mmCIF file with all atom_site columns, C-alpha atoms in Angstrom:
data_model
loop_
_atom_site.group_PDB
_atom_site.id
_atom_site.type_symbol
_atom_site.label_atom_id
_atom_site.label_alt_id
_atom_site.label_comp_id
_atom_site.label_asym_id
_atom_site.label_entity_id
_atom_site.label_seq_id
_atom_site.pdbx_PDB_ins_code
_atom_site.Cartn_x
_atom_site.Cartn_y
_atom_site.Cartn_z
_atom_site.occupancy
_atom_site.B_iso_or_equiv
_atom_site.pdbx_formal_charge
_atom_site.auth_seq_id
_atom_site.auth_comp_id
_atom_site.auth_asym_id
_atom_site.auth_atom_id
_atom_site.pdbx_PDB_model_num
ATOM 1   C CA . MET A 1 1   ? -33.447 -36.513 44.620 1.00 86.00 ? 297 MET A CA 1
ATOM 2   C CA . ARG A 1 2   ? -30.548 -35.712 46.887 1.00 93.00 ? 298 ARG A CA 1
ATOM 3   C CA . LYS A 1 3   ? -29.659 -32.185 47.922 1.00 95.00 ? 299 LYS A CA 1
ATOM 4   C CA . ILE A 1 4   ? -26.145 -30.898 47.337 1.00 97.00 ? 300 ILE A CA 1
ATOM 5   C CA . ILE A 1 5   ? -25.219 -28.806 50.375 1.00 97.00 ? 301 ILE A CA 1
ATOM 6   C CA . ALA A 1 6   ? -22.165 -26.585 50.722 1.00 97.00 ? 302 ALA A CA 1
ATOM 7   C CA . ALA A 1 7   ? -21.196 -26.749 54.404 1.00 96.00 ? 303 ALA A CA 1
ATOM 8   C CA . ILE A 1 8   ? -18.173 -24.797 55.536 1.00 94.00 ? 304 ILE A CA 1
ATOM 9   C CA . ASN A 1 9   ? -16.717 -22.735 58.368 1.00 94.00 ? 305 ASN A CA 1
ATOM 10  C CA . MET A 1 10  ? -15.535 -19.217 57.671 1.00 94.00 ? 306 MET A CA 1
ATOM 11  C CA . THR A 1 11  ? -14.423 -16.101 59.491 1.00 94.00 ? 307 THR A CA 1
ATOM 12  C CA . LEU A 1 12  ? -16.441 -12.905 59.642 1.00 93.00 ? 308 LEU A CA 1
ATOM 13  C CA . ASP A 1 13  ? -14.243 -11.415 56.926 1.00 92.00 ? 309 ASP A CA 1
ATOM 14  C CA . GLY A 1 14  ? -14.999 -14.311 54.567 1.00 90.00 ? 310 GLY A CA 1
ATOM 15  C CA . PHE A 1 15  ? -11.913 -16.488 54.853 1.00 92.00 ? 311 PHE A CA 1
ATOM 16  C CA . CYS A 1 16  ? -12.022 -20.286 54.993 1.00 90.00 ? 312 CYS A CA 1
ATOM 17  C CA . ASP A 1 17  ? -9.407  -21.564 57.375 1.00 76.00 ? 313 ASP A CA 1
ATOM 18  C CA . HIS A 1 18  ? -10.013 -24.637 59.502 1.00 74.00 ? 314 HIS A CA 1
ATOM 19  C CA . THR A 1 19  ? -7.528  -23.357 62.077 1.00 77.00 ? 315 THR A CA 1
ATOM 20  C CA . SER A 1 20  ? -9.228  -19.957 62.540 1.00 80.00 ? 316 SER A CA 1
ATOM 21  C CA . GLY A 1 21  ? -12.636 -21.177 63.690 1.00 84.00 ? 317 GLY A CA 1
ATOM 22  C CA . ILE A 1 22  ? -13.833 -21.935 67.183 1.00 87.00 ? 318 ILE A CA 1
ATOM 23  C CA . ALA A 1 23  ? -13.793 -25.701 67.609 1.00 84.00 ? 319 ALA A CA 1
ATOM 24  C CA . ASP A 1 24  ? -15.757 -26.068 70.808 1.00 89.00 ? 320 ASP A CA 1
ATOM 25  C CA . LYS A 1 25  ? -17.908 -28.968 72.037 1.00 91.00 ? 321 LYS A CA 1
ATOM 26  C CA . GLU A 1 26  ? -21.161 -27.538 70.692 1.00 94.00 ? 322 GLU A CA 1
ATOM 27  C CA . ILE A 1 27  ? -19.777 -27.035 67.176 1.00 93.00 ? 323 ILE A CA 1
ATOM 28  C CA . HIS A 1 28  ? -18.145 -30.486 67.131 1.00 91.00 ? 324 HIS A CA 1
ATOM 29  C CA . GLN A 1 29  ? -21.463 -32.054 68.144 1.00 93.00 ? 325 GLN A CA 1
ATOM 30  C CA . HIS A 1 30  ? -23.346 -30.086 65.482 1.00 94.00 ? 326 HIS A CA 1
ATOM 31  C CA . TYR A 1 31  ? -21.027 -31.342 62.743 1.00 94.00 ? 327 TYR A CA 1
ATOM 32  C CA . ALA A 1 32  ? -21.038 -34.916 64.086 1.00 94.00 ? 328 ALA A CA 1
ATOM 33  C CA . ASP A 1 33  ? -24.835 -34.876 63.872 1.00 94.00 ? 329 ASP A CA 1
ATOM 34  C CA . LEU A 1 34  ? -24.689 -33.260 60.423 1.00 94.00 ? 330 LEU A CA 1
ATOM 35  C CA . VAL A 1 35  ? -22.350 -35.780 58.802 1.00 94.00 ? 331 VAL A CA 1
ATOM 36  C CA . ARG A 1 36  ? -24.522 -38.604 60.090 1.00 95.00 ? 332 ARG A CA 1
ATOM 37  C CA . THR A 1 37  ? -27.266 -37.248 57.793 1.00 93.00 ? 333 THR A CA 1
ATOM 38  C CA . ALA A 1 38  ? -25.034 -37.561 54.716 1.00 94.00 ? 334 ALA A CA 1
ATOM 39  C CA . ASP A 1 39  ? -24.758 -40.170 52.038 1.00 95.00 ? 335 ASP A CA 1
ATOM 40  C CA . ALA A 1 40  ? -21.441 -38.595 51.052 1.00 96.00 ? 336 ALA A CA 1
ATOM 41  C CA . ALA A 1 41  ? -19.018 -35.777 51.762 1.00 97.00 ? 337 ALA A CA 1
ATOM 42  C CA . LEU A 1 42  ? -17.061 -34.344 48.834 1.00 97.00 ? 338 LEU A CA 1
ATOM 43  C CA . TYR A 1 43  ? -13.500 -33.164 49.386 1.00 97.00 ? 339 TYR A CA 1
ATOM 44  C CA . GLY A 1 44  ? -10.636 -31.752 47.397 1.00 95.00 ? 340 GLY A CA 1
ATOM 45  C CA . ARG A 1 45  ? -7.180  -33.098 48.141 1.00 95.00 ? 341 ARG A CA 1
ATOM 46  C CA . ILE A 1 46  ? -6.140  -30.403 50.621 1.00 93.00 ? 342 ILE A CA 1
ATOM 47  C CA . THR A 1 47  ? -9.267  -30.574 52.782 1.00 93.00 ? 343 THR A CA 1
ATOM 48  C CA . TYR A 1 48  ? -9.283  -34.375 52.613 1.00 95.00 ? 344 TYR A CA 1
ATOM 49  C CA . GLN A 1 49  ? -5.720  -34.487 53.903 1.00 94.00 ? 345 GLN A CA 1
ATOM 50  C CA . LEU A 1 50  ? -6.683  -32.113 56.732 1.00 92.00 ? 346 LEU A CA 1
ATOM 51  C CA . MET A 1 51  ? -9.637  -34.369 57.601 1.00 94.00 ? 347 MET A CA 1
ATOM 52  C CA . GLU A 1 52  ? -7.327  -37.366 57.927 1.00 94.00 ? 348 GLU A CA 1
ATOM 53  C CA . TYR A 1 53  ? -6.432  -35.900 61.337 1.00 94.00 ? 349 TYR A CA 1
ATOM 54  C CA . TRP A 1 54  ? -9.646  -37.471 62.653 1.00 95.00 ? 350 TRP A CA 1
ATOM 55  C CA . ARG A 1 55  ? -8.235  -40.934 62.019 1.00 95.00 ? 351 ARG A CA 1
ATOM 56  C CA . THR A 1 56  ? -5.634  -40.229 64.714 1.00 94.00 ? 352 THR A CA 1
ATOM 57  C CA . VAL A 1 57  ? -8.448  -39.345 67.132 1.00 95.00 ? 353 VAL A CA 1
ATOM 58  C CA . LEU A 1 58  ? -10.051 -42.720 66.384 1.00 94.00 ? 354 LEU A CA 1
ATOM 59  C CA . GLU A 1 59  ? -6.774  -44.477 67.169 1.00 95.00 ? 355 GLU A CA 1
ATOM 60  C CA . LYS A 1 60  ? -6.093  -42.409 70.285 1.00 96.00 ? 356 LYS A CA 1
ATOM 61  C CA . PRO A 1 61  ? -9.298  -40.792 71.625 1.00 96.00 ? 357 PRO A CA 1
ATOM 62  C CA . THR A 1 62  ? -9.098  -37.411 73.330 1.00 93.00 ? 358 THR A CA 1
ATOM 63  C CA . ASP A 1 63  ? -10.581 -36.318 76.665 1.00 93.00 ? 359 ASP A CA 1
ATOM 64  C CA . ASP A 1 64  ? -13.294 -34.491 74.696 1.00 92.00 ? 360 ASP A CA 1
ATOM 65  C CA . PRO A 1 65  ? -16.318 -36.751 74.016 1.00 93.00 ? 361 PRO A CA 1
ATOM 66  C CA . GLU A 1 66  ? -17.623 -34.435 71.259 1.00 91.00 ? 362 GLU A CA 1
ATOM 67  C CA . MET A 1 67  ? -14.329 -34.577 69.373 1.00 92.00 ? 363 MET A CA 1
ATOM 68  C CA . ASN A 1 68  ? -14.318 -38.355 69.666 1.00 94.00 ? 364 ASN A CA 1
ATOM 69  C CA . ASP A 1 69  ? -17.933 -38.488 68.485 1.00 95.00 ? 365 ASP A CA 1
ATOM 70  C CA . PHE A 1 70  ? -17.094 -36.339 65.466 1.00 94.00 ? 366 PHE A CA 1
ATOM 71  C CA . ALA A 1 71  ? -14.160 -38.635 64.638 1.00 95.00 ? 367 ALA A CA 1
ATOM 72  C CA . ILE A 1 72  ? -16.500 -41.651 64.697 1.00 96.00 ? 368 ILE A CA 1
ATOM 73  C CA . ALA A 1 73  ? -19.123 -39.840 62.602 1.00 95.00 ? 369 ALA A CA 1
ATOM 74  C CA . ILE A 1 74  ? -16.677 -38.633 59.936 1.00 96.00 ? 370 ILE A CA 1
ATOM 75  C CA . ASP A 1 75  ? -15.035 -42.054 59.774 1.00 96.00 ? 371 ASP A CA 1
ATOM 76  C CA . GLY A 1 76  ? -18.404 -43.617 58.947 1.00 96.00 ? 372 GLY A CA 1
ATOM 77  C CA . THR A 1 77  ? -19.340 -41.025 56.332 1.00 96.00 ? 373 THR A CA 1
ATOM 78  C CA . PRO A 1 78  ? -18.558 -42.026 52.724 1.00 96.00 ? 374 PRO A CA 1
ATOM 79  C CA . LYS A 1 79  ? -16.056 -39.587 51.233 1.00 97.00 ? 375 LYS A CA 1
ATOM 80  C CA . ILE A 1 80  ? -15.436 -38.839 47.568 1.00 97.00 ? 376 ILE A CA 1
ATOM 81  C CA . VAL A 1 81  ? -12.114 -37.111 46.938 1.00 97.00 ? 377 VAL A CA 1
ATOM 82  C CA . PHE A 1 82  ? -11.316 -35.046 43.855 1.00 97.00 ? 378 PHE A CA 1
ATOM 83  C CA . SER A 1 83  ? -7.585  -34.930 43.217 1.00 95.00 ? 379 SER A CA 1
ATOM 84  C CA . ARG A 1 84  ? -5.215  -34.844 40.274 1.00 93.00 ? 380 ARG A CA 1
ATOM 85  C CA . THR A 1 85  ? -2.243  -35.952 42.397 1.00 94.00 ? 381 THR A CA 1
ATOM 86  C CA . LEU A 1 86  ? -3.503  -38.634 44.791 1.00 94.00 ? 382 LEU A CA 1
ATOM 87  C CA . LYS A 1 87  ? -3.468  -42.078 43.205 1.00 92.00 ? 383 LYS A CA 1
ATOM 88  C CA . ASN A 1 88  ? -4.989  -44.110 46.044 1.00 91.00 ? 384 ASN A CA 1
ATOM 89  C CA . LEU A 1 89  ? -6.527  -43.642 49.463 1.00 95.00 ? 385 LEU A CA 1
ATOM 90  C CA . ASP A 1 90  ? -6.215  -45.883 52.510 1.00 92.00 ? 386 ASP A CA 1
ATOM 91  C CA . TRP A 1 91  ? -9.196  -44.571 54.509 1.00 94.00 ? 387 TRP A CA 1
ATOM 92  C CA . LYS A 1 92  ? -11.826 -47.291 54.163 1.00 95.00 ? 388 LYS A CA 1
ATOM 93  C CA . SER A 1 93  ? -14.708 -44.832 53.833 1.00 96.00 ? 389 SER A CA 1
ATOM 94  C CA . ALA A 1 94  ? -12.976 -42.740 51.133 1.00 96.00 ? 390 ALA A CA 1
ATOM 95  C CA . LYS A 1 95  ? -12.637 -43.213 47.402 1.00 97.00 ? 391 LYS A CA 1
ATOM 96  C CA . LEU A 1 96  ? -11.183 -41.175 44.594 1.00 97.00 ? 392 LEU A CA 1
ATOM 97  C CA . ALA A 1 97  ? -13.637 -39.656 42.135 1.00 96.00 ? 393 ALA A CA 1
ATOM 98  C CA . THR A 1 98  ? -13.427 -41.316 38.744 1.00 92.00 ? 394 THR A CA 1
ATOM 99  C CA . ARG A 1 99  ? -15.093 -38.524 36.774 1.00 94.00 ? 395 ARG A CA 1
ATOM 100 C CA . ASP A 1 100 ? -15.048 -34.761 36.713 1.00 95.00 ? 396 ASP A CA 1
ATOM 101 C CA . LEU A 1 101 ? -16.765 -32.866 39.529 1.00 96.00 ? 397 LEU A CA 1
ATOM 102 C CA . ASN A 1 102 ? -19.882 -31.766 37.646 1.00 95.00 ? 398 ASN A CA 1
ATOM 103 C CA . SER A 1 103 ? -20.575 -35.236 36.195 1.00 95.00 ? 399 SER A CA 1
ATOM 104 C CA . GLU A 1 104 ? -20.096 -36.893 39.573 1.00 95.00 ? 400 GLU A CA 1
ATOM 105 C CA . VAL A 1 105 ? -22.371 -34.387 41.335 1.00 96.00 ? 401 VAL A CA 1
ATOM 106 C CA . LEU A 1 106 ? -25.084 -34.526 38.670 1.00 95.00 ? 402 LEU A CA 1
ATOM 107 C CA . GLU A 1 107 ? -25.243 -38.311 39.058 1.00 94.00 ? 403 GLU A CA 1
ATOM 108 C CA . LEU A 1 108 ? -25.284 -38.115 42.876 1.00 94.00 ? 404 LEU A CA 1
ATOM 109 C CA . LYS A 1 109 ? -28.023 -35.499 42.705 1.00 93.00 ? 405 LYS A CA 1
ATOM 110 C CA . GLN A 1 110 ? -30.267 -37.732 40.582 1.00 93.00 ? 406 GLN A CA 1
ATOM 111 C CA . GLN A 1 111 ? -30.096 -40.634 43.008 1.00 93.00 ? 407 GLN A CA 1
ATOM 112 C CA . VAL A 1 112 ? -32.497 -41.226 45.870 1.00 93.00 ? 408 VAL A CA 1
ATOM 113 C CA . GLY A 1 113 ? -30.915 -40.889 49.283 1.00 93.00 ? 409 GLY A CA 1
ATOM 114 C CA . LYS A 1 114 ? -29.633 -38.535 51.917 1.00 94.00 ? 410 LYS A CA 1
ATOM 115 C CA . ASN A 1 115 ? -27.829 -35.245 51.430 1.00 95.00 ? 411 ASN A CA 1
ATOM 116 C CA . VAL A 1 116 ? -24.407 -34.848 49.861 1.00 97.00 ? 412 VAL A CA 1
ATOM 117 C CA . PHE A 1 117 ? -22.180 -32.311 51.589 1.00 97.00 ? 413 PHE A CA 1
ATOM 118 C CA . VAL A 1 118 ? -19.504 -30.339 49.757 1.00 97.00 ? 414 VAL A CA 1
ATOM 119 C CA . CYS A 1 119 ? -16.815 -29.470 52.272 1.00 93.00 ? 415 CYS A CA 1
ATOM 120 C CA . SER A 1 120 ? -13.895 -27.946 50.342 1.00 94.00 ? 416 SER A CA 1
ATOM 121 C CA . PRO A 1 121 ? -13.622 -24.318 49.261 1.00 94.00 ? 417 PRO A CA 1
ATOM 122 C CA . SER A 1 122 ? -12.475 -25.166 45.727 1.00 94.00 ? 418 SER A CA 1
ATOM 123 C CA . LEU A 1 123 ? -15.355 -27.608 45.187 1.00 97.00 ? 419 LEU A CA 1
ATOM 124 C CA . ILE A 1 124 ? -17.910 -25.177 46.638 1.00 96.00 ? 420 ILE A CA 1
ATOM 125 C CA . LEU A 1 125 ? -16.628 -22.478 44.295 1.00 95.00 ? 421 LEU A CA 1
ATOM 126 C CA . ALA A 1 126 ? -16.773 -24.738 41.222 1.00 95.00 ? 422 ALA A CA 1
ATOM 127 C CA . LEU A 1 127 ? -20.245 -26.077 42.039 1.00 96.00 ? 423 LEU A CA 1
ATOM 128 C CA . THR A 1 128 ? -21.523 -22.563 42.804 1.00 95.00 ? 424 THR A CA 1
ATOM 129 C CA . LYS A 1 129 ? -20.371 -21.436 39.356 1.00 94.00 ? 425 LYS A CA 1
ATOM 130 C CA . ALA A 1 130 ? -22.102 -24.499 37.832 1.00 94.00 ? 426 ALA A CA 1
ATOM 131 C CA . LYS A 1 131 ? -25.315 -23.741 39.798 1.00 94.00 ? 427 LYS A CA 1
ATOM 132 C CA . LEU A 1 132 ? -25.301 -27.213 41.364 1.00 96.00 ? 428 LEU A CA 1
ATOM 133 C CA . ILE A 1 133 ? -25.527 -26.166 45.039 1.00 96.00 ? 429 ILE A CA 1
ATOM 134 C CA . ASP A 1 134 ? -29.006 -26.583 46.540 1.00 96.00 ? 430 ASP A CA 1
ATOM 135 C CA . GLU A 1 135 ? -28.179 -25.051 49.919 1.00 97.00 ? 431 GLU A CA 1
ATOM 136 C CA . PHE A 1 136 ? -25.352 -23.166 51.582 1.00 97.00 ? 432 PHE A CA 1
ATOM 137 C CA . GLN A 1 137 ? -24.671 -23.763 55.281 1.00 97.00 ? 433 GLN A CA 1
ATOM 138 C CA . LEU A 1 138 ? -22.114 -21.122 56.179 1.00 96.00 ? 434 LEU A CA 1
ATOM 139 C CA . CYS A 1 139 ? -20.874 -21.233 59.760 1.00 96.00 ? 435 CYS A CA 1
ATOM 140 C CA . VAL A 1 140 ? -19.552 -17.723 60.399 1.00 96.00 ? 436 VAL A CA 1
ATOM 141 C CA . HIS A 1 141 ? -17.195 -17.502 63.362 1.00 96.00 ? 437 HIS A CA 1
ATOM 142 C CA . PRO A 1 142 ? -16.795 -14.234 65.312 1.00 96.00 ? 438 PRO A CA 1
ATOM 143 C CA . ILE A 1 143 ? -13.206 -13.857 64.157 1.00 94.00 ? 439 ILE A CA 1
ATOM 144 C CA . ILE A 1 144 ? -11.539 -11.462 61.728 1.00 94.00 ? 440 ILE A CA 1
ATOM 145 C CA . ALA A 1 145 ? -8.635  -13.418 60.247 1.00 92.00 ? 441 ALA A CA 1
ATOM 146 C CA . GLY A 1 146 ? -7.274  -10.647 58.045 1.00 90.00 ? 442 GLY A CA 1
ATOM 147 C CA . SER A 1 147 ? -6.040  -13.060 55.383 1.00 89.00 ? 443 SER A CA 1
ATOM 148 C CA . GLY A 1 148 ? -6.551  -16.503 53.978 1.00 88.00 ? 444 GLY A CA 1
ATOM 149 C CA . LEU A 1 149 ? -8.545  -18.294 51.317 1.00 89.00 ? 445 LEU A CA 1
ATOM 150 C CA . VAL A 1 150 ? -11.634 -16.370 50.177 1.00 90.00 ? 446 VAL A CA 1
ATOM 151 C CA . LEU A 1 151 ? -14.569 -18.725 49.644 1.00 88.00 ? 447 LEU A CA 1
ATOM 152 C CA . PHE A 1 152 ? -16.318 -17.017 46.736 1.00 89.00 ? 448 PHE A CA 1
ATOM 153 C CA . ARG A 1 153 ? -13.313 -15.696 44.845 1.00 86.00 ? 449 ARG A CA 1
ATOM 154 C CA . ASP A 1 154 ? -13.701 -15.414 41.087 1.00 86.00 ? 450 ASP A CA 1
ATOM 155 C CA . ILE A 1 155 ? -17.517 -15.307 41.131 1.00 89.00 ? 451 ILE A CA 1
ATOM 156 C CA . LYS A 1 156 ? -18.312 -12.921 38.281 1.00 88.00 ? 452 LYS A CA 1
ATOM 157 C CA . GLU A 1 157 ? -22.101 -12.780 38.398 1.00 88.00 ? 453 GLU A CA 1
ATOM 158 C CA . LYS A 1 158 ? -24.425 -11.887 41.226 1.00 90.00 ? 454 LYS A CA 1
ATOM 159 C CA . ILE A 1 159 ? -26.168 -14.838 42.879 1.00 92.00 ? 455 ILE A CA 1
ATOM 160 C CA . ASN A 1 160 ? -29.276 -14.037 44.896 1.00 93.00 ? 456 ASN A CA 1
ATOM 161 C CA . LEU A 1 161 ? -29.868 -16.171 47.963 1.00 96.00 ? 457 LEU A CA 1
ATOM 162 C CA . HIS A 1 162 ? -32.793 -16.611 50.315 1.00 96.00 ? 458 HIS A CA 1
ATOM 163 C CA . LEU A 1 163 ? -32.097 -17.011 54.053 1.00 97.00 ? 459 LEU A CA 1
ATOM 164 C CA . THR A 1 164 ? -34.078 -20.047 55.230 1.00 97.00 ? 460 THR A CA 1
ATOM 165 C CA . ASN A 1 165 ? -32.755 -20.566 58.754 1.00 98.00 ? 461 ASN A CA 1
ATOM 166 C CA . THR A 1 166 ? -30.083 -19.655 61.285 1.00 98.00 ? 462 THR A CA 1
ATOM 167 C CA . LYS A 1 167 ? -28.469 -21.472 64.176 1.00 98.00 ? 463 LYS A CA 1
ATOM 168 C CA . ARG A 1 168 ? -26.567 -19.712 66.967 1.00 97.00 ? 464 ARG A CA 1
ATOM 169 C CA . PHE A 1 169 ? -23.835 -21.240 69.077 1.00 97.00 ? 465 PHE A CA 1
ATOM 170 C CA . GLY A 1 170 ? -22.794 -20.176 72.564 1.00 95.00 ? 466 GLY A CA 1
ATOM 171 C CA . CYS A 1 171 ? -19.328 -19.202 71.293 1.00 95.00 ? 467 CYS A CA 1
ATOM 172 C CA . GLY A 1 172 ? -20.863 -16.572 69.000 1.00 96.00 ? 468 GLY A CA 1
ATOM 173 C CA . ALA A 1 173 ? -20.660 -18.524 65.738 1.00 96.00 ? 469 ALA A CA 1
ATOM 174 C CA . VAL A 1 174 ? -23.789 -18.513 63.573 1.00 97.00 ? 470 VAL A CA 1
ATOM 175 C CA . ILE A 1 175 ? -24.781 -20.867 60.794 1.00 97.00 ? 471 ILE A CA 1
ATOM 176 C CA . LEU A 1 176 ? -26.588 -19.108 57.972 1.00 98.00 ? 472 LEU A CA 1
ATOM 177 C CA . TYR A 1 177 ? -28.696 -21.414 55.819 1.00 98.00 ? 473 TYR A CA 1
ATOM 178 C CA . TYR A 1 178 ? -29.247 -20.064 52.307 1.00 97.00 ? 474 TYR A CA 1
ATOM 179 C CA . LYS A 1 179 ? -31.017 -21.405 49.276 1.00 96.00 ? 475 LYS A CA 1
ATOM 180 C CA . PRO A 1 180 ? -30.290 -19.973 45.805 1.00 93.00 ? 476 PRO A CA 1
ATOM 181 C CA . LYS A 1 181 ? -33.333 -17.970 44.672 1.00 85.00 ? 477 LYS A CA 1
ATOM 182 C CA . HIS A 1 182 ? -33.289 -19.614 41.245 1.00 74.00 ? 478 HIS A CA 1
ATOM 183 C CA . LEU A 1 183 ? -34.390 -22.816 43.021 1.00 67.00 ? 479 LEU A CA 1
ATOM 184 C CA . GLY A 1 184 ? -37.607 -21.152 44.152 1.00 56.00 ? 480 GLY A CA 1
#
């Protein structure tokens, strides 16, 4: 069975904003290595459209080898996009979901293979409510944004988590690895 892993960057005050984090070489390399361990990455429309930036890096590489490596890794990772407004995608490794989120994830979870990463705040929220997340990988950046999109908005019931690991980066960011306690 595959694991469904919520992997996201956030600020110390709990906001998810891709422009507020520290995007240094070490973090880019971590995420390049991470997406190479995935059978799929799940995106909502907004995050998917932000990720399309990496296609421009493929076409015109930067002076940063880790950024270029991440662009190659994300390009090769199969992407499933959940959108009510997009009708087609032109990124070869991306496809639109044909079913609702929970049905798609339940089927992916039952298959043999590598991990499936959920990389959009709205999808993480919905799958958290449905109790379909097997692990949370929250990269907390040493930044107080003051405003933005709150990751766990609208959660009405307490969810107990068990810290299984941590990873520190030189820039001060820390990944907290949590497993929901109901999974044992």
